Amino acid sequence: MKLVPLGTTGYHPNELRQTACYLLPESGAVFDAGTGAYRLSDHLLGDELDIFLSHAHLDHIVGLTFLLETFHRRPMRRATVHGEPQKLAAVREHLFHVDLFPVSIDVEWRALAERVTLCDGGVVTHFPVPHPGGAVGFRVDWPRRSLAYVTDTTAALDAKYVEAIRGVDLLLH
């Protein structure tokens, strides 16, 4: 499993770090689309892209607007943005409002399914995590490895999401 941290900071980027965006190049999976998403085309391996949004705060979604350049440099056979329905609606209605972003990007907007199978066979599941406005965490399982992406929430041994991440090989928190 190769993980490329394209953005690792919260709230706003700085000279050293971009906001949340993590890529699994072999899977074509991206977790959140912060400012680091401008680097996607440099690291993509295939022509299928699955972007999983934990929530719709700007530091996790602004990079969706950078997909225009990414798709110009690396045409995709399929690109899907997965998220909670109300979060996807907010992104589409506001971030991609014609007055803010007057061109369309060629992605499918899909409500989070219970399970999403990636092009390399990994299976993504999600679970709620405490965060103002609501958020989800993600777990990816392959036959011999796993990871969890749990962002913008506090760690606590008694958190409801602990069972969902138990036993993962890599935890991004």
Tab-separated table of N, CA and C in Angstrom:
chain	number	residue	atom	x	y	z
A	1	MET	N	0.862	-1.176	0.000
A	1	MET	CA	0.000	0.000	0.000
A	1	MET	C	0.896	1.223	0.000
A	2	LYS	N	0.727	2.063	-0.998
A	2	LYS	CA	1.448	3.329	-1.043
A	2	LYS	C	0.457	4.443	-0.732
A	3	LEU	N	0.854	5.333	0.169
A	3	LEU	CA	0.041	6.471	0.550
A	3	LEU	C	0.829	7.736	0.234
A	4	VAL	N	0.205	8.655	-0.498
A	4	VAL	CA	0.844	9.926	-0.825
A	4	VAL	C	0.090	11.037	-0.105
A	5	PRO	N	0.696	11.634	0.926
A	5	PRO	CA	0.046	12.750	1.621
A	5	PRO	C	0.218	14.042	0.816
A	6	LEU	N	-0.812	14.417	0.091
A	6	LEU	CA	-0.761	15.630	-0.744
A	6	LEU	C	-1.024	16.880	0.082
A	7	GLY	N	-1.727	16.721	1.187
A	7	GLY	CA	-2.014	17.815	2.106
A	7	GLY	C	-2.234	17.249	3.485
A	8	THR	N	-1.599	17.860	4.491
A	8	THR	CA	-1.632	17.279	5.829
A	8	THR	C	-2.010	18.270	6.927
A	9	THR	N	-2.353	19.478	6.560
A	9	THR	CA	-2.672	20.460	7.588
A	9	THR	C	-4.159	20.777	7.571
A	10	GLY	N	-4.609	21.430	8.579
A	10	GLY	CA	-6.008	21.821	8.657
A	10	GLY	C	-6.172	23.318	8.496
A	11	TYR	N	-7.372	23.735	8.297
A	11	TYR	CA	-7.824	25.118	8.240
A	11	TYR	C	-7.300	25.899	7.037
A	12	HIS	N	-6.005	26.150	6.954
A	12	HIS	CA	-5.481	26.889	5.801
A	12	HIS	C	-4.080	26.400	5.469
A	13	PRO	N	-3.703	26.484	4.202
A	13	PRO	CA	-2.361	26.046	3.814
A	13	PRO	C	-1.319	27.076	4.257
A	14	ASN	N	-0.080	26.646	4.251
A	14	ASN	CA	1.023	27.570	4.482
A	14	ASN	C	2.164	27.196	3.540
A	15	GLU	N	3.307	27.798	3.695
A	15	GLU	CA	4.425	27.541	2.780
A	15	GLU	C	4.916	26.099	2.827
A	16	LEU	N	4.650	25.413	3.919
A	16	LEU	CA	5.161	24.064	4.100
A	16	LEU	C	4.128	22.958	3.919
A	17	ARG	N	2.837	23.284	4.090
A	17	ARG	CA	1.815	22.237	4.057
A	17	ARG	C	0.542	22.724	3.378
A	18	GLN	N	-0.134	21.785	2.741
A	18	GLN	CA	-1.430	22.023	2.119
A	18	GLN	C	-2.508	21.380	2.984
A	19	THR	N	-3.780	21.738	2.751
A	19	THR	CA	-4.860	21.170	3.559
A	19	THR	C	-5.202	19.754	3.101
A	20	ALA	N	-5.965	19.056	3.926
A	20	ALA	CA	-6.176	17.614	3.868
A	20	ALA	C	-6.464	17.042	2.485
A	21	CYS	N	-5.604	16.125	2.078
A	21	CYS	CA	-5.773	15.407	0.815
A	21	CYS	C	-4.773	14.252	0.800
A	22	TYR	N	-5.287	13.015	0.826
A	22	TYR	CA	-4.437	11.830	0.856
A	22	TYR	C	-4.797	10.931	-0.324
A	23	LEU	N	-3.782	10.445	-1.024
A	23	LEU	CA	-3.982	9.638	-2.226
A	23	LEU	C	-3.412	8.240	-2.032
A	24	LEU	N	-4.185	7.243	-2.451
A	24	LEU	CA	-3.706	5.868	-2.600
A	24	LEU	C	-3.579	5.640	-4.110
A	25	PRO	N	-2.388	5.824	-4.679
A	25	PRO	CA	-2.257	5.826	-6.142
A	25	PRO	C	-2.700	4.534	-6.824
A	26	GLU	N	-2.384	3.380	-6.235
A	26	GLU	CA	-2.764	2.112	-6.873
A	26	GLU	C	-4.276	1.913	-6.868
A	27	SER	N	-4.961	2.502	-5.880
A	27	SER	CA	-6.405	2.368	-5.752
A	27	SER	C	-7.164	3.447	-6.501
A	28	GLY	N	-6.495	4.546	-6.813
A	28	GLY	CA	-7.186	5.697	-7.388
A	28	GLY	C	-8.110	6.356	-6.381
A	29	ALA	N	-7.816	6.172	-5.079
A	29	ALA	CA	-8.668	6.715	-4.021
A	29	ALA	C	-8.024	7.946	-3.403
A	30	VAL	N	-8.856	8.951	-3.164
A	30	VAL	CA	-8.417	10.190	-2.530
A	30	VAL	C	-9.340	10.438	-1.342
A	31	PHE	N	-8.748	10.768	-0.212
A	31	PHE	CA	-9.527	11.099	0.974
A	31	PHE	C	-9.398	12.589	1.225
A	32	ASP	N	-10.505	13.267	1.031
A	32	ASP	CA	-10.650	14.715	1.100
A	32	ASP	C	-9.899	15.396	-0.052
A	33	ALA	N	-10.369	16.584	-0.370
A	33	ALA	CA	-9.847	17.319	-1.528
A	33	ALA	C	-9.489	18.731	-1.096
A	34	GLY	N	-8.536	18.810	-0.175
A	34	GLY	CA	-8.053	20.117	0.257
A	34	GLY	C	-7.147	20.735	-0.786
A	35	THR	N	-6.407	21.757	-0.379
A	35	THR	CA	-5.553	22.480	-1.326
A	35	THR	C	-4.467	21.595	-1.927
A	36	GLY	N	-4.117	20.516	-1.255
A	36	GLY	CA	-3.115	19.597	-1.797
A	36	GLY	C	-3.563	18.877	-3.050
A	37	ALA	N	-4.834	18.944	-3.387
A	37	ALA	CA	-5.353	18.254	-4.577
A	37	ALA	C	-4.740	18.773	-5.867
A	38	TYR	N	-4.149	19.943	-5.850
A	38	TYR	CA	-3.525	20.442	-7.079
A	38	TYR	C	-2.372	19.535	-7.512
A	39	ARG	N	-1.868	18.694	-6.613
A	39	ARG	CA	-0.755	17.799	-6.922
A	39	ARG	C	-1.200	16.420	-7.410
A	40	LEU	N	-2.497	16.182	-7.518
A	40	LEU	CA	-3.006	14.860	-7.894
A	40	LEU	C	-2.424	14.332	-9.197
A	41	SER	N	-2.416	15.140	-10.226
A	41	SER	CA	-2.001	14.650	-11.544
A	41	SER	C	-0.561	14.152	-11.555
A	42	ASP	N	0.262	14.624	-10.634
A	42	ASP	CA	1.658	14.179	-10.564
A	42	ASP	C	1.781	12.764	-10.005
A	43	HIS	N	0.748	12.261	-9.346
A	43	HIS	CA	0.861	10.991	-8.634
A	43	HIS	C	-0.159	9.936	-9.040
A	44	LEU	N	-1.154	10.289	-9.842
A	44	LEU	CA	-2.159	9.310	-10.265
A	44	LEU	C	-1.522	8.245	-11.147
A	45	LEU	N	-1.950	7.006	-10.983
A	45	LEU	CA	-1.420	5.916	-11.789
A	45	LEU	C	-2.415	5.419	-12.829
A	46	GLY	N	-3.682	5.378	-12.478
A	46	GLY	CA	-4.689	4.835	-13.381
A	46	GLY	C	-5.591	5.909	-13.939
A	47	ASP	N	-6.702	5.461	-14.526
A	47	ASP	CA	-7.643	6.405	-15.127
A	47	ASP	C	-9.009	6.352	-14.450
A	48	GLU	N	-9.035	5.842	-13.203
A	48	GLU	CA	-10.243	5.855	-12.388
A	48	GLU	C	-9.920	6.565	-11.082
A	49	LEU	N	-10.841	7.434	-10.660
A	49	LEU	CA	-10.611	8.238	-9.475
A	49	LEU	C	-11.847	8.203	-8.589
A	50	ASP	N	-11.642	7.891	-7.313
A	50	ASP	CA	-12.707	7.920	-6.313
A	50	ASP	C	-12.273	8.872	-5.215
A	51	ILE	N	-13.015	9.972	-5.045
A	51	ILE	CA	-12.720	10.960	-4.017
A	51	ILE	C	-13.765	10.815	-2.923
A	52	PHE	N	-13.291	10.600	-1.695
A	52	PHE	CA	-14.163	10.414	-0.551
A	52	PHE	C	-14.066	11.644	0.342
A	53	LEU	N	-15.188	12.333	0.524
A	53	LEU	CA	-15.218	13.540	1.342
A	53	LEU	C	-15.675	13.214	2.756
A	54	SER	N	-14.860	13.593	3.730
A	54	SER	CA	-15.233	13.358	5.127
A	54	SER	C	-16.321	14.336	5.564
A	55	HIS	N	-16.259	15.543	5.041
A	55	HIS	CA	-17.262	16.573	5.324
A	55	HIS	C	-17.051	17.710	4.326
A	56	ALA	N	-17.860	18.751	4.427
A	56	ALA	CA	-17.854	19.778	3.376
A	56	ALA	C	-17.232	21.103	3.800
A	57	HIS	N	-16.412	21.120	4.837
A	57	HIS	CA	-15.735	22.373	5.178
A	57	HIS	C	-14.725	22.707	4.074
A	58	LEU	N	-14.541	23.991	3.832
A	58	LEU	CA	-13.737	24.435	2.694
A	58	LEU	C	-12.341	23.835	2.650
A	59	ASP	N	-11.688	23.669	3.791
A	59	ASP	CA	-10.328	23.134	3.775
A	59	ASP	C	-10.284	21.669	3.339
A	60	HIS	N	-11.438	21.025	3.184
A	60	HIS	CA	-11.505	19.637	2.734
A	60	HIS	C	-12.101	19.480	1.334
A	61	ILE	N	-12.596	20.576	0.740
A	61	ILE	CA	-13.263	20.458	-0.567
A	61	ILE	C	-12.758	21.411	-1.631
A	62	VAL	N	-12.039	22.470	-1.260
A	62	VAL	CA	-11.652	23.485	-2.242
A	62	VAL	C	-10.851	22.887	-3.395
A	63	GLY	N	-10.119	21.812	-3.125
A	63	GLY	CA	-9.329	21.169	-4.165
A	63	GLY	C	-10.147	20.511	-5.257
A	64	LEU	N	-11.449	20.319	-5.039
A	64	LEU	CA	-12.292	19.794	-6.116
A	64	LEU	C	-12.255	20.718	-7.330
A	65	THR	N	-12.092	22.012	-7.086
A	65	THR	CA	-12.023	22.952	-8.209
A	65	THR	C	-10.743	22.767	-9.010
A	66	PHE	N	-9.718	22.162	-8.418
A	66	PHE	CA	-8.457	21.936	-9.120
A	66	PHE	C	-8.541	20.743	-10.067
A	67	LEU	N	-9.633	19.975	-9.990
A	67	LEU	CA	-9.771	18.813	-10.865
A	67	LEU	C	-9.795	19.195	-12.337
A	68	LEU	N	-10.208	20.405	-12.630
A	68	LEU	CA	-10.219	20.872	-14.012
A	68	LEU	C	-8.821	20.731	-14.628
A	69	GLU	N	-7.815	21.200	-13.921
A	69	GLU	CA	-6.431	21.095	-14.389
A	69	GLU	C	-5.946	19.647	-14.354
A	70	THR	N	-6.313	18.920	-13.303
A	70	THR	CA	-5.913	17.519	-13.194
A	70	THR	C	-6.415	16.732	-14.395
A	71	PHE	N	-7.692	16.902	-14.746
A	71	PHE	CA	-8.272	16.152	-15.860
A	71	PHE	C	-7.698	16.602	-17.205
A	72	HIS	N	-7.250	17.827	-17.279
A	72	HIS	CA	-6.586	18.293	-18.497
A	72	HIS	C	-5.246	17.569	-18.675
A	73	ARG	N	-4.526	17.420	-17.574
A	73	ARG	CA	-3.213	16.783	-17.615
A	73	ARG	C	-3.298	15.262	-17.624
A	74	ARG	N	-4.319	14.697	-16.966
A	74	ARG	CA	-4.480	13.246	-16.845
A	74	ARG	C	-5.948	12.890	-17.076
A	75	PRO	N	-6.360	12.708	-18.317
A	75	PRO	CA	-7.766	12.370	-18.566
A	75	PRO	C	-8.172	11.097	-17.810
A	76	MET	N	-9.372	11.130	-17.256
A	76	MET	CA	-9.897	10.007	-16.468
A	76	MET	C	-11.026	9.315	-17.221
A	77	ARG	N	-11.053	8.007	-17.143
A	77	ARG	CA	-12.168	7.239	-17.685
A	77	ARG	C	-13.402	7.434	-16.809
A	78	ARG	N	-13.137	7.538	-15.460
A	78	ARG	CA	-14.216	7.735	-14.507
A	78	ARG	C	-13.689	8.484	-13.302
A	79	ALA	N	-14.474	9.450	-12.839
A	79	ALA	CA	-14.156	10.171	-11.602
A	79	ALA	C	-15.446	10.313	-10.802
A	80	THR	N	-15.400	9.874	-9.549
A	80	THR	CA	-16.575	9.898	-8.688
A	80	THR	C	-16.219	10.590	-7.379
A	81	VAL	N	-17.098	11.489	-6.951
A	81	VAL	CA	-16.967	12.126	-5.649
A	81	VAL	C	-18.024	11.512	-4.741
A	82	HIS	N	-17.569	10.878	-3.662
A	82	HIS	CA	-18.456	10.203	-2.717
A	82	HIS	C	-18.588	11.068	-1.461
A	83	GLY	N	-19.808	11.202	-0.967
A	83	GLY	CA	-20.011	11.961	0.260
A	83	GLY	C	-21.435	11.802	0.747
A	84	GLU	N	-21.688	12.340	1.921
A	84	GLU	CA	-23.044	12.339	2.438
A	84	GLU	C	-23.898	13.220	1.526
A	85	PRO	N	-25.132	12.816	1.235
A	85	PRO	CA	-25.959	13.545	0.265
A	85	PRO	C	-26.075	15.043	0.540
A	86	GLN	N	-26.316	15.449	1.778
A	86	GLN	CA	-26.474	16.868	2.068
A	86	GLN	C	-25.156	17.627	1.890
A	87	LYS	N	-24.037	16.959	2.127
A	87	LYS	CA	-22.728	17.601	1.930
A	87	LYS	C	-22.448	17.768	0.432
A	88	LEU	N	-22.751	16.740	-0.344
A	88	LEU	CA	-22.557	16.836	-1.799
A	88	LEU	C	-23.433	17.939	-2.376
A	89	ALA	N	-24.661	18.034	-1.900
A	89	ALA	CA	-25.564	19.083	-2.391
A	89	ALA	C	-25.005	20.460	-2.075
A	90	ALA	N	-24.454	20.637	-0.888
A	90	ALA	CA	-23.873	21.935	-0.520
A	90	ALA	C	-22.687	22.271	-1.412
A	91	VAL	N	-21.844	21.303	-1.681
A	91	VAL	CA	-20.678	21.526	-2.541
A	91	VAL	C	-21.126	21.916	-3.944
A	92	ARG	N	-22.056	21.160	-4.495
A	92	ARG	CA	-22.515	21.421	-5.858
A	92	ARG	C	-23.231	22.768	-5.964
A	93	GLU	N	-24.068	23.082	-4.979
A	93	GLU	CA	-24.858	24.313	-5.035
A	93	GLU	C	-24.039	25.559	-4.730
A	94	HIS	N	-23.016	25.417	-3.929
A	94	HIS	CA	-22.279	26.599	-3.489
A	94	HIS	C	-20.884	26.696	-4.109
A	95	LEU	N	-20.004	25.724	-3.861
A	95	LEU	CA	-18.650	25.791	-4.421
A	95	LEU	C	-18.682	25.818	-5.948
A	96	PHE	N	-19.604	25.049	-6.523
A	96	PHE	CA	-19.698	24.992	-7.979
A	96	PHE	C	-20.847	25.831	-8.537
A	97	HIS	N	-21.287	26.798	-7.759
A	97	HIS	CA	-22.289	27.748	-8.263
A	97	HIS	C	-21.678	28.494	-9.444
A	98	VAL	N	-22.457	28.730	-10.481
A	98	VAL	CA	-21.960	29.358	-11.709
A	98	VAL	C	-21.299	30.712	-11.451
A	99	ASP	N	-21.716	31.422	-10.423
A	99	ASP	CA	-21.098	32.712	-10.117
A	99	ASP	C	-19.718	32.565	-9.484
A	100	LEU	N	-19.443	31.407	-8.901
A	100	LEU	CA	-18.130	31.163	-8.292
A	100	LEU	C	-17.216	30.350	-9.188
A	101	PHE	N	-17.776	29.384	-9.892
A	101	PHE	CA	-16.994	28.460	-10.713
A	101	PHE	C	-17.785	28.213	-11.997
A	102	PRO	N	-17.560	29.016	-13.027
A	102	PRO	CA	-18.446	29.026	-14.197
A	102	PRO	C	-18.249	27.901	-15.216
A	103	VAL	N	-17.454	26.884	-14.890
A	103	VAL	CA	-17.304	25.733	-15.781
A	103	VAL	C	-17.650	24.475	-14.997
A	104	SER	N	-18.063	23.449	-15.695
A	104	SER	CA	-18.403	22.210	-15.004
A	104	SER	C	-17.219	21.249	-15.052
A	105	ILE	N	-17.150	20.403	-14.042
A	105	ILE	CA	-16.137	19.354	-14.041
A	105	ILE	C	-16.850	18.031	-14.272
A	106	ASP	N	-16.172	17.127	-14.937
A	106	ASP	CA	-16.773	15.867	-15.336
A	106	ASP	C	-16.585	14.819	-14.236
A	107	VAL	N	-17.444	14.900	-13.215
A	107	VAL	CA	-17.424	13.915	-12.138
A	107	VAL	C	-18.846	13.428	-11.887
A	108	GLU	N	-18.936	12.248	-11.322
A	108	GLU	CA	-20.214	11.737	-10.847
A	108	GLU	C	-20.275	12.018	-9.348
A	109	TRP	N	-21.373	12.559	-8.912
A	109	TRP	CA	-21.585	12.845	-7.495
A	109	TRP	C	-22.400	11.689	-6.935
A	110	ARG	N	-21.856	10.955	-5.969
A	110	ARG	CA	-22.540	9.765	-5.491
A	110	ARG	C	-22.615	9.757	-3.968
A	111	ALA	N	-23.835	9.528	-3.470
A	111	ALA	CA	-24.025	9.384	-2.027
A	111	ALA	C	-23.217	8.192	-1.529
A	112	LEU	N	-22.620	8.346	-0.368
A	112	LEU	CA	-21.813	7.266	0.202
A	112	LEU	C	-22.611	5.973	0.268
A	113	ALA	N	-22.050	4.942	-0.298
A	113	ALA	CA	-22.654	3.611	-0.211
A	113	ALA	C	-22.099	2.923	1.029
A	114	GLU	N	-22.780	1.897	1.474
A	114	GLU	CA	-22.314	1.151	2.643
A	114	GLU	C	-20.904	0.615	2.395
A	115	ARG	N	-20.666	0.158	1.165
A	115	ARG	CA	-19.351	-0.357	0.764
A	115	ARG	C	-19.063	0.117	-0.649
A	116	VAL	N	-17.839	0.563	-0.882
A	116	VAL	CA	-17.394	0.933	-2.223
A	116	VAL	C	-16.147	0.112	-2.526
A	117	THR	N	-16.164	-0.605	-3.643
A	117	THR	CA	-15.004	-1.397	-4.031
A	117	THR	C	-14.145	-0.578	-4.990
A	118	LEU	N	-12.871	-0.460	-4.654
A	118	LEU	CA	-11.922	0.305	-5.457
A	118	LEU	C	-11.382	-0.548	-6.596
A	119	CYS	N	-10.706	0.090	-7.554
A	119	CYS	CA	-10.215	-0.629	-8.725
A	119	CYS	C	-9.168	-1.683	-8.379
A	120	ASP	N	-8.506	-1.585	-7.227
A	120	ASP	CA	-7.529	-2.600	-6.823
A	120	ASP	C	-8.122	-3.627	-5.865
A	121	GLY	N	-9.434	-3.604	-5.676
A	121	GLY	CA	-10.099	-4.573	-4.821
A	121	GLY	C	-10.283	-4.139	-3.382
A	122	GLY	N	-9.713	-3.017	-2.987
A	122	GLY	CA	-9.933	-2.498	-1.642
A	122	GLY	C	-11.392	-2.151	-1.435
A	123	VAL	N	-11.872	-2.314	-0.212
A	123	VAL	CA	-13.264	-2.022	0.115
A	123	VAL	C	-13.299	-0.880	1.121
A	124	VAL	N	-14.010	0.195	0.764
A	124	VAL	CA	-14.134	1.372	1.618
A	124	VAL	C	-15.475	1.326	2.336
A	125	THR	N	-15.427	1.494	3.658
A	125	THR	CA	-16.625	1.659	4.467
A	125	THR	C	-16.491	2.989	5.214
A	126	HIS	N	-17.601	3.467	5.746
A	126	HIS	CA	-17.556	4.749	6.462
A	126	HIS	C	-18.364	4.650	7.758
A	127	PHE	N	-18.118	5.636	8.634
A	127	PHE	CA	-18.766	5.663	9.942
A	127	PHE	C	-18.772	7.106	10.423
A	128	PRO	N	-19.746	7.484	11.248
A	128	PRO	CA	-19.812	8.870	11.723
A	128	PRO	C	-18.714	9.175	12.741
A	129	VAL	N	-18.238	10.420	12.705
A	129	VAL	CA	-17.304	10.911	13.717
A	129	VAL	C	-17.806	12.271	14.199
A	130	PRO	N	-17.570	12.593	15.466
A	130	PRO	CA	-18.027	13.884	15.979
A	130	PRO	C	-17.236	15.043	15.374
A	131	HIS	N	-17.962	16.007	14.828
A	131	HIS	CA	-17.353	17.212	14.259
A	131	HIS	C	-18.476	18.218	14.022
A	132	PRO	N	-18.244	19.497	14.279
A	132	PRO	CA	-19.304	20.485	14.014
A	132	PRO	C	-19.792	20.395	12.564
A	133	GLY	N	-21.079	20.227	12.397
A	133	GLY	CA	-21.649	20.066	11.064
A	133	GLY	C	-21.719	18.628	10.611
A	134	GLY	N	-21.098	17.730	11.344
A	134	GLY	CA	-21.120	16.309	10.990
A	134	GLY	C	-19.991	15.918	10.063
A	135	ALA	N	-19.487	14.717	10.239
A	135	ALA	CA	-18.400	14.200	9.404
A	135	ALA	C	-18.420	12.682	9.456
A	136	VAL	N	-17.675	12.082	8.544
A	136	VAL	CA	-17.503	10.635	8.543
A	136	VAL	C	-16.013	10.315	8.472
A	137	GLY	N	-15.687	9.141	8.983
A	137	GLY	CA	-14.359	8.575	8.820
A	137	GLY	C	-14.457	7.428	7.830
A	138	PHE	N	-13.318	6.978	7.350
A	138	PHE	CA	-13.298	5.907	6.357
A	138	PHE	C	-12.336	4.807	6.780
A	139	ARG	N	-12.688	3.600	6.383
A	139	ARG	CA	-11.805	2.451	6.556
A	139	ARG	C	-11.695	1.765	5.206
A	140	VAL	N	-10.464	1.368	4.848
A	140	VAL	CA	-10.228	0.624	3.611
A	140	VAL	C	-9.590	-0.699	3.989
A	141	ASP	N	-10.170	-1.777	3.477
A	141	ASP	CA	-9.646	-3.116	3.741
A	141	ASP	C	-9.302	-3.817	2.447
A	142	TRP	N	-8.095	-4.370	2.408
A	142	TRP	CA	-7.646	-5.259	1.358
A	142	TRP	C	-7.398	-6.606	2.031
A	143	PRO	N	-7.113	-7.657	1.276
A	143	PRO	CA	-6.914	-8.967	1.925
A	143	PRO	C	-5.824	-8.979	3.008
A	144	ARG	N	-4.733	-8.249	2.837
A	144	ARG	CA	-3.644	-8.345	3.808
A	144	ARG	C	-3.238	-7.011	4.437
A	145	ARG	N	-4.066	-5.986	4.285
A	145	ARG	CA	-3.724	-4.701	4.888
A	145	ARG	C	-4.982	-3.847	5.024
A	146	SER	N	-4.871	-2.792	5.829
A	146	SER	CA	-6.025	-1.916	6.030
A	146	SER	C	-5.547	-0.550	6.509
A	147	LEU	N	-6.402	0.431	6.325
A	147	LEU	CA	-6.125	1.759	6.856
A	147	LEU	C	-7.430	2.428	7.223
A	148	ALA	N	-7.328	3.408	8.100
A	148	ALA	CA	-8.491	4.219	8.459
A	148	ALA	C	-8.088	5.687	8.371
A	149	TYR	N	-9.032	6.498	7.902
A	149	TYR	CA	-8.856	7.947	7.798
A	149	TYR	C	-9.935	8.578	8.671
A	150	VAL	N	-9.498	9.157	9.777
A	150	VAL	CA	-10.416	9.764	10.746
A	150	VAL	C	-9.885	11.165	11.015
A	151	THR	N	-10.571	12.166	10.494
A	151	THR	CA	-10.033	13.516	10.549
A	151	THR	C	-10.942	14.461	11.327
A	152	ASP	N	-10.355	15.557	11.781
A	152	ASP	CA	-11.090	16.662	12.398
A	152	ASP	C	-11.969	16.238	13.570
A	153	THR	N	-11.480	15.330	14.367
A	153	THR	CA	-12.193	14.920	15.571
A	153	THR	C	-11.165	14.574	16.636
A	154	THR	N	-11.577	14.525	17.878
A	154	THR	CA	-10.640	14.224	18.954
A	154	THR	C	-10.546	12.725	19.181
A	155	ALA	N	-9.391	12.306	19.635
A	155	ALA	CA	-9.180	10.895	19.933
A	155	ALA	C	-9.644	10.613	21.351
A	156	ALA	N	-10.376	9.550	21.501
A	156	ALA	CA	-10.830	9.124	22.823
A	156	ALA	C	-11.056	7.620	22.786
A	157	LEU	N	-10.589	6.935	23.797
A	157	LEU	CA	-10.739	5.478	23.827
A	157	LEU	C	-12.189	5.023	23.811
A	158	ASP	N	-13.090	5.869	24.302
A	158	ASP	CA	-14.498	5.486	24.348
A	158	ASP	C	-15.312	6.066	23.190
A	159	ALA	N	-14.643	6.616	22.175
A	159	ALA	CA	-15.362	7.170	21.016
A	159	ALA	C	-16.122	6.057	20.300
A	160	LYS	N	-17.277	6.391	19.797
A	160	LYS	CA	-18.114	5.395	19.124
A	160	LYS	C	-17.440	4.792	17.891
A	161	TYR	N	-16.527	5.534	17.253
A	161	TYR	CA	-15.895	5.039	16.033
A	161	TYR	C	-14.730	4.073	16.288
A	162	VAL	N	-14.322	3.892	17.543
A	162	VAL	CA	-13.155	3.057	17.842
A	162	VAL	C	-13.326	1.647	17.286
A	163	GLU	N	-14.504	1.072	17.419
A	163	GLU	CA	-14.720	-0.287	16.893
A	163	GLU	C	-14.538	-0.331	15.378
A	164	ALA	N	-14.897	0.732	14.688
A	164	ALA	CA	-14.781	0.759	13.225
A	164	ALA	C	-13.327	0.793	12.760
A	165	ILE	N	-12.423	1.242	13.614
A	165	ILE	CA	-11.015	1.334	13.205
A	165	ILE	C	-10.127	0.297	13.881
A	166	ARG	N	-10.694	-0.484	14.766
A	166	ARG	CA	-9.899	-1.470	15.507
A	166	ARG	C	-9.140	-2.387	14.544
A	167	GLY	N	-7.847	-2.565	14.825
A	167	GLY	CA	-7.034	-3.519	14.065
A	167	GLY	C	-6.472	-3.022	12.753
A	168	VAL	N	-6.689	-1.760	12.392
A	168	VAL	CA	-6.142	-1.296	11.110
A	168	VAL	C	-4.621	-1.248	11.174
A	169	ASP	N	-3.994	-1.423	10.028
A	169	ASP	CA	-2.535	-1.370	9.939
A	169	ASP	C	-2.018	0.079	9.984
A	170	LEU	N	-2.807	1.006	9.452
A	170	LEU	CA	-2.406	2.402	9.430
A	170	LEU	C	-3.605	3.267	9.780
A	171	LEU	N	-3.425	4.149	10.755
A	171	LEU	CA	-4.474	5.071	11.154
A	171	LEU	C	-4.017	6.493	10.855
A	172	LEU	N	-4.786	7.210	10.031
A	172	LEU	CA	-4.561	8.629	9.778
A	172	LEU	C	-5.569	9.383	10.619
A	173	HIS	N	-5.090	10.090	11.627
A	173	HIS	CA	-5.999	10.718	12.571
A	173	HIS	C	-5.479	12.107	12.907
